[in-house]
Coordinates of C-alpha atoms and ligand atoms in Angstrom, one line a residue:
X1334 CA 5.7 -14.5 -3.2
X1335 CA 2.6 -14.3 -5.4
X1336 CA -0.7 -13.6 -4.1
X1337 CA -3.8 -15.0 -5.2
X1338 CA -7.5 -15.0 -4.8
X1339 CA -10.5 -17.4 -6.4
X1340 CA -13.6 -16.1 -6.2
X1341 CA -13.5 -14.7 -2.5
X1342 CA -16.3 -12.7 -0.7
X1343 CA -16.5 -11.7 3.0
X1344 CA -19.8 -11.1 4.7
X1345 CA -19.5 -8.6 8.1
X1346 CA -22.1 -9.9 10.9
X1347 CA -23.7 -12.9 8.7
X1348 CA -27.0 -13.7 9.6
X1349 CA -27.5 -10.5 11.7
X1350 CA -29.5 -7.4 10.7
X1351 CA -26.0 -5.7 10.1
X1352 CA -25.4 -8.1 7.5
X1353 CA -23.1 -6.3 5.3
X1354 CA -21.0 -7.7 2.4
X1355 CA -17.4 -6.2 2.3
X1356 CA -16.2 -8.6 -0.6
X1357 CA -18.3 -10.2 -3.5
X1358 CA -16.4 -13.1 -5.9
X1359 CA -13.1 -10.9 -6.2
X1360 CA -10.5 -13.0 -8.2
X1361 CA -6.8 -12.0 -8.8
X1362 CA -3.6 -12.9 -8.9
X1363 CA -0.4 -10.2 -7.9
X1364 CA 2.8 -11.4 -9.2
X1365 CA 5.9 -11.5 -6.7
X1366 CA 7.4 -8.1 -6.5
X1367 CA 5.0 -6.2 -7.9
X1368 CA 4.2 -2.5 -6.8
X1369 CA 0.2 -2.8 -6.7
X1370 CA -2.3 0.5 -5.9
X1371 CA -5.8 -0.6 -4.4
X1372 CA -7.7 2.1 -5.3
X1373 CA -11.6 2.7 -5.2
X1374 CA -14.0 4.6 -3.1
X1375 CA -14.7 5.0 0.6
X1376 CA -16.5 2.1 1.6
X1377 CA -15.6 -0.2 -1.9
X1378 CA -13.6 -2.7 0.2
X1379 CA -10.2 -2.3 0.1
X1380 CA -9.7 -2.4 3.9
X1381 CA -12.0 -5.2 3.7
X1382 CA -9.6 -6.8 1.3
X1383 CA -6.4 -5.9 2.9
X1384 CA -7.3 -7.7 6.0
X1385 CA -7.4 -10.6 4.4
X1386 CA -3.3 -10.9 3.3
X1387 CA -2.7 -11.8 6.4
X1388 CA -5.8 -13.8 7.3
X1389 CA -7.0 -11.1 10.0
X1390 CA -10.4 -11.7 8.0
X1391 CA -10.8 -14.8 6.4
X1392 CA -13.0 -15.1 3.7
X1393 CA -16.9 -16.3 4.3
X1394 CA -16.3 -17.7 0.7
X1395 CA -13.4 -18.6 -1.8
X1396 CA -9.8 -19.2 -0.8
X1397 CA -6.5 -17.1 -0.9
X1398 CA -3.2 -18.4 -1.8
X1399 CA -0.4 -16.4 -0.2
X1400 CA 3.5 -16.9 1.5
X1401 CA 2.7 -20.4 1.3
X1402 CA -1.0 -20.1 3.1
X1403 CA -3.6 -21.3 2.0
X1404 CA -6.9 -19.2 3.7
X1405 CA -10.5 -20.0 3.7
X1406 CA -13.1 -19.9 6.4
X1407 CA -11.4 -22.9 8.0
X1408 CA -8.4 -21.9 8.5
X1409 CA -7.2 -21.7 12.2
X1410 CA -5.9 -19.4 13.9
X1411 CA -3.1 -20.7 15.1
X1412 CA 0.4 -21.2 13.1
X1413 CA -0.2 -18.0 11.5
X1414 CA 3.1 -16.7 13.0
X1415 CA 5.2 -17.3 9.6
X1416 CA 2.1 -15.6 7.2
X1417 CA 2.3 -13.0 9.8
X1418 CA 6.0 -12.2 9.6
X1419 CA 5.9 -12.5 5.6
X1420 CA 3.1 -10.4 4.7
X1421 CA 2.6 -7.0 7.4
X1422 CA -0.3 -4.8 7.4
X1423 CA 0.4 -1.1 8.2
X1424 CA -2.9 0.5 8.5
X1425 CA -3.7 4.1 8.4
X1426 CA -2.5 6.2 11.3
X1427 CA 0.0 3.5 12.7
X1428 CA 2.2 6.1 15.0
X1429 CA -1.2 5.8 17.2
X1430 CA -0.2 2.2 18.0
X1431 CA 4.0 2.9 19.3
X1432 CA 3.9 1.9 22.9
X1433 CA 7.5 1.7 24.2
X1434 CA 9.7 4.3 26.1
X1435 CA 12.0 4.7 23.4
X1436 CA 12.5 5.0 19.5
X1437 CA 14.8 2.0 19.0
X1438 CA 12.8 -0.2 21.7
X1439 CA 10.1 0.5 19.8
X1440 CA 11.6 -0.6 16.1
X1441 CA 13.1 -3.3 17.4
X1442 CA 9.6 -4.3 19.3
X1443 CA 9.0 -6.6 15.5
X1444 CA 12.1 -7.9 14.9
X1445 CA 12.0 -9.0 18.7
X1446 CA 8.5 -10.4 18.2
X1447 CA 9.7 -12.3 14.5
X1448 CA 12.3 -14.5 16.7
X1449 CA 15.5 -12.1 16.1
X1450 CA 17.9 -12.0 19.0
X1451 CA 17.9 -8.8 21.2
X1452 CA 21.2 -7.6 19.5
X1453 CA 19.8 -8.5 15.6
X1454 CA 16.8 -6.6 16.4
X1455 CA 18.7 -3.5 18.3
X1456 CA 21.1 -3.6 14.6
X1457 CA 18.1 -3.8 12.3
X1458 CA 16.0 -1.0 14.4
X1459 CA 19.2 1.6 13.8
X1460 CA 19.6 0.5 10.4
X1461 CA 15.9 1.0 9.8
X1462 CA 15.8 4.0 11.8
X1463 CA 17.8 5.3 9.4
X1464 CA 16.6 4.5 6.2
X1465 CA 13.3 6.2 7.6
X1466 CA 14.7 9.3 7.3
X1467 CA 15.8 9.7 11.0
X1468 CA 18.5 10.6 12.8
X1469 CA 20.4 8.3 15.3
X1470 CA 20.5 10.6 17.9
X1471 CA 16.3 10.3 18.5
X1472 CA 17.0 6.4 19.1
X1473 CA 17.1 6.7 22.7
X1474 CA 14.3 9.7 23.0
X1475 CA 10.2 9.1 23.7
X1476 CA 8.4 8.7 20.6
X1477 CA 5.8 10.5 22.3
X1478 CA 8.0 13.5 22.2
X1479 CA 8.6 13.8 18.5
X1480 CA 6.6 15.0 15.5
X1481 CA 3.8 13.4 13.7
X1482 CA 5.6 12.8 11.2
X1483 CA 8.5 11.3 13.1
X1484 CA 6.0 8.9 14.9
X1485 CA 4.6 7.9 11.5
X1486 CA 8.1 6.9 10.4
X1487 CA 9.2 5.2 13.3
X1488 CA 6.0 3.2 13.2
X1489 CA 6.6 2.3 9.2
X1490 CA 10.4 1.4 10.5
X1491 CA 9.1 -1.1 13.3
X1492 CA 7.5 -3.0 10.2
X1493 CA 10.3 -2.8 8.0
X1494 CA 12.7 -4.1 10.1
X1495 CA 11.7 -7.6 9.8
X1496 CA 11.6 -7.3 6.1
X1497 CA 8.2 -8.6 5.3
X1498 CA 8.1 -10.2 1.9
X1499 CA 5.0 -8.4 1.3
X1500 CA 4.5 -4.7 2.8
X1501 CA 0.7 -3.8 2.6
X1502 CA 0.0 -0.2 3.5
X1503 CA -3.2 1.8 3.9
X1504 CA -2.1 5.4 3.1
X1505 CA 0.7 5.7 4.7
X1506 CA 1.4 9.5 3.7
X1507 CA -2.4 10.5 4.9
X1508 CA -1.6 13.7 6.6
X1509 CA 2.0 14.3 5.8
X1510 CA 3.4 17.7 3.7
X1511 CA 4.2 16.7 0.1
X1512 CA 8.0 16.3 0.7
X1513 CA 7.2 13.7 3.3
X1514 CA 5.1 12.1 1.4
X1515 CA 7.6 11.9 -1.2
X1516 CA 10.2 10.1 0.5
X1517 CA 8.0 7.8 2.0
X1518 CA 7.1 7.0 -0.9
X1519 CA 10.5 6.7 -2.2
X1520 CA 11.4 4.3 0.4
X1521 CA 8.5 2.1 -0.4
X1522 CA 9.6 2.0 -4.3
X1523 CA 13.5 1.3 -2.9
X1524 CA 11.4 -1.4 -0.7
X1525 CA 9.9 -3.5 -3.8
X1526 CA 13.1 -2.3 -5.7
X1527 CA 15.0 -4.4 -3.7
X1528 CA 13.1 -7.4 -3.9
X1529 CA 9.9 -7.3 -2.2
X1530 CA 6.1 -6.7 -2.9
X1531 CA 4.5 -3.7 -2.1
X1532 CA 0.5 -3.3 -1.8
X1533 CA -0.8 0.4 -1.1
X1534 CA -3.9 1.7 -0.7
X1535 CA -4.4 4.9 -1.7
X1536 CA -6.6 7.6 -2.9
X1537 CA -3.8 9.5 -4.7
X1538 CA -3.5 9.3 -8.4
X1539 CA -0.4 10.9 -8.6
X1540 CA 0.8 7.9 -6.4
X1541 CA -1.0 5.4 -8.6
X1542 CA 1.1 7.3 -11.8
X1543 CA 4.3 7.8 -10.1
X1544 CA 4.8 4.6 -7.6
X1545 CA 2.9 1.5 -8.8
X1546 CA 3.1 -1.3 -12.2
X1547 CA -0.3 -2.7 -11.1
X1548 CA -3.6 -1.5 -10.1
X1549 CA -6.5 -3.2 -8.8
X1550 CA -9.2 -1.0 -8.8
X1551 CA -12.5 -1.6 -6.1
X1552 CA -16.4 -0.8 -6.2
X1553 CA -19.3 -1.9 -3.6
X1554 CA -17.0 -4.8 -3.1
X1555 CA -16.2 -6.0 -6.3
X1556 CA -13.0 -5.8 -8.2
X1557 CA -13.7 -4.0 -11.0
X1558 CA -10.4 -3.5 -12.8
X1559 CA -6.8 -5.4 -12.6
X1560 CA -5.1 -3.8 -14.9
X1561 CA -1.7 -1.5 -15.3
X1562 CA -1.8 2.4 -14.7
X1563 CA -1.6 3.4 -18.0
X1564 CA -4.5 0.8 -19.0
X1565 CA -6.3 2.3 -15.8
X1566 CA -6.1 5.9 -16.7
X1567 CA -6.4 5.5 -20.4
X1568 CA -10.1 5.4 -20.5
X1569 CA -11.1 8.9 -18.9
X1570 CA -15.1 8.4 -19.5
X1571 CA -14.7 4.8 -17.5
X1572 CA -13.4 6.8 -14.6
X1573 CA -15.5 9.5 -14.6
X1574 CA -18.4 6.6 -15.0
X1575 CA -16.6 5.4 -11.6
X1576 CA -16.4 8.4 -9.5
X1577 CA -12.2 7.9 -9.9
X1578 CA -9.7 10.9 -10.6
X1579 CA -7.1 11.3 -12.7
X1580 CA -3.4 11.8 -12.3
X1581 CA -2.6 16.0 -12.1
X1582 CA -0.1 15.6 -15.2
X1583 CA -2.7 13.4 -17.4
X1584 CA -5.0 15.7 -16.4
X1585 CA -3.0 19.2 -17.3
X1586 CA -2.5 17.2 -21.2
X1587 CA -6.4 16.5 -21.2
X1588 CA -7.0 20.6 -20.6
X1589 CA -3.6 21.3 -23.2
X1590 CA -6.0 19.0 -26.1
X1591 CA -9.2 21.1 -25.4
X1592 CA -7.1 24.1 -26.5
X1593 CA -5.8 22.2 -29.5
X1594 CA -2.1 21.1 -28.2
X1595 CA -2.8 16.9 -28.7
X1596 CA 0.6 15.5 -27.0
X1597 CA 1.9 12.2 -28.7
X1598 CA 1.7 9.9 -25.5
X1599 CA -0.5 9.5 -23.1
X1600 CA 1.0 10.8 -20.0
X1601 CA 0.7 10.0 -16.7
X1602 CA 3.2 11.3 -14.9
X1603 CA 5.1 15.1 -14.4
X1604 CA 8.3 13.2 -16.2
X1605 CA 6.2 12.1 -19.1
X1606 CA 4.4 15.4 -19.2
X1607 CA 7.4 17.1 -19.4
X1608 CA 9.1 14.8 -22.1
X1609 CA 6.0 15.1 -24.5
X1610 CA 5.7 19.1 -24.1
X1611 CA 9.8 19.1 -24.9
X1612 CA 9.3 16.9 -27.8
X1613 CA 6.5 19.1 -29.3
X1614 CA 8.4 22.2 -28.9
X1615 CA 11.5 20.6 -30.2
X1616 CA 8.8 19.8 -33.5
X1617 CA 7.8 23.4 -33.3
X1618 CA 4.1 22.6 -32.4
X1619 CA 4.3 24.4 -29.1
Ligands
LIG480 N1 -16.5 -3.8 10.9 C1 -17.5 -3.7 9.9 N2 -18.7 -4.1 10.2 C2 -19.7 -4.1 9.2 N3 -19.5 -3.6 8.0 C3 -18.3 -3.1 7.7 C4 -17.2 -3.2 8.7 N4 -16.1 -2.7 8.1 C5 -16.4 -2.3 6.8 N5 -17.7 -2.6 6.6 C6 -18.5 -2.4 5.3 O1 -17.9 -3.1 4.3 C7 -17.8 -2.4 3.1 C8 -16.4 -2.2 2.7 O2 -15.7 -1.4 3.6 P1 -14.1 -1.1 3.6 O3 -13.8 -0.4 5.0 O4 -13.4 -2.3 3.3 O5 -14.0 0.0 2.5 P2 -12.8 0.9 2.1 O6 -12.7 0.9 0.6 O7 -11.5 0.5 2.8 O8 -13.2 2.3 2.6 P3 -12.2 3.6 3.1 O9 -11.6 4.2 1.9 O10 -13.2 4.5 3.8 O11 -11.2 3.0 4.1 C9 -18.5 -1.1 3.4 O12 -19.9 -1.2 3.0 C10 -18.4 -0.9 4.9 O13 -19.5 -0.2 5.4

């Protein structure tokens, strides 16, 4: 399922002395299956934006095209059921919103919701429940009893288990140590891997380098950049113009050059890094 916008901007509070534009005449287009960061600064619009894949916020001007939806300011609420089930939100924070006594009731609360029968939902919250990381023996436990980290997964898992066709997430691994980041992370990448599209909002580089094919990159509202990682990173004195970091391995060959160690490829990533430095030794120039 592609996803595409023409020329939308949102306005919060029109006509009010709040006024306050989130979105200004952003145009895109993601392709089905893609693995796309949303990156930009606090308050460039990417929540702004995010609300609007599953017409939460519906757009004060322009029209989206998404899971067979069509969205503009006159769309109605209702029949949004479907566009709900196909495209999930997962804002930031989401263990703060698990409500049920136990860990599997709570997975299966989605699934349940998205029309599944009590058993499908019970199967798909264990399998998910699983693939989280967890272990089958917390299934039956109070989520309010577990780790932060354990509630963040189990919150991820309730979304997963219907198997959105696209998974939108609004940094997901805020707060978590770097090996649960990781495999978070990891099971996103398996997520689009196996057929689906993946939208994350982060403010990771590293993320940007490691996880995603497709960037679009935000500023007071306006896309500013669609464009892959590598095109993204390439141009360090456009990001530095644009208040926007670099990934730690493009960054480490960027201090290696200002010694005088130039590395053939632009890296991105600690893979690439590490390829580049081997292949220089191997050519005895390091
Ligand atoms: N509920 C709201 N009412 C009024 N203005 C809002 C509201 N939510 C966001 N805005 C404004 O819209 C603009 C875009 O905000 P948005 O939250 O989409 O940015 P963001 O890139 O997601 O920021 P962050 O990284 O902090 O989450 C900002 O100027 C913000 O102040």
């Amino acid at each position: 399922m592609s996803i595409e916008f023409k020329n939308v901007s949102y306005i919060y509070s029109p006509g009010s002395p709040l006024e306050q534009k989130g979105l200004d005449q952003v145009s895109f287009k993601i392709k089905e299956n893609s693995f796309t960061a949303l990156i930009g600064h606090t308050g460039s619009g990417k929540s702004t934006l995010m609300q609007h894949f599953n017409a939460l916020l519906k757009p004060t001007e322009g029209e989206i095209t998404i899971a067979g939806y069509t969205i503009n300011k006159d769309t109605s609420n209702k029949n949004l059921k479907q566009l709900r089930k196909n495209v999930s939100l997962v804002f930031q924070f989401p263990e703060s919103q698990l409500f049920e006594n136990t860990v599997l009731a709570d997975i299966a609360f989605g699934p349940k919701n998205f029309g599944y029968s009590e058993d499908e939902a019970k199967e798909l919250a264990l399998k998910w429940l699983k693939k989280v990381g967890l272990d089958e023996t917390v299934a039956e436990r109070s989520p309010f009893e577990l780790s932060g980290g354990q509630m963040r997964r189990i919150a991820i898992a309730g979304v997963m288990a219907y198997e959105p066709a696209i998974l939108c997430l609004d940094e997901p691994a805020a707060g978590l140590d770097p090996r649960g980041r990781k495999e978070m992370l990891e099971l996103f990448k398996e997520y689009q891997e196996s057929g689906h599209t993946v939208i994350l909002v982060t403010h990771n580089m590293d993320d940007v380098a490691d996880y995603a094919d497709d960037v679009l990159v935000m500023e007071g509202g306006k896309l500013i950049k669609h464009a892959t990682p590598k095109e993204v990173f390439a141009d360090a004195s456009w990001l530095t113009a644009h208040h926007l970091g670099s990934p730690t391995a493009a960054k480490f060959a960027q201090k290696l050059a200002q010694k005088g160690l130039q590395l053939d490829d632009e890296v991105l990533t600690l893979n690439e890094l590490t390829q580049a430095l081997k292949a220089k030794m191997k050519a005895g120039e390091a």
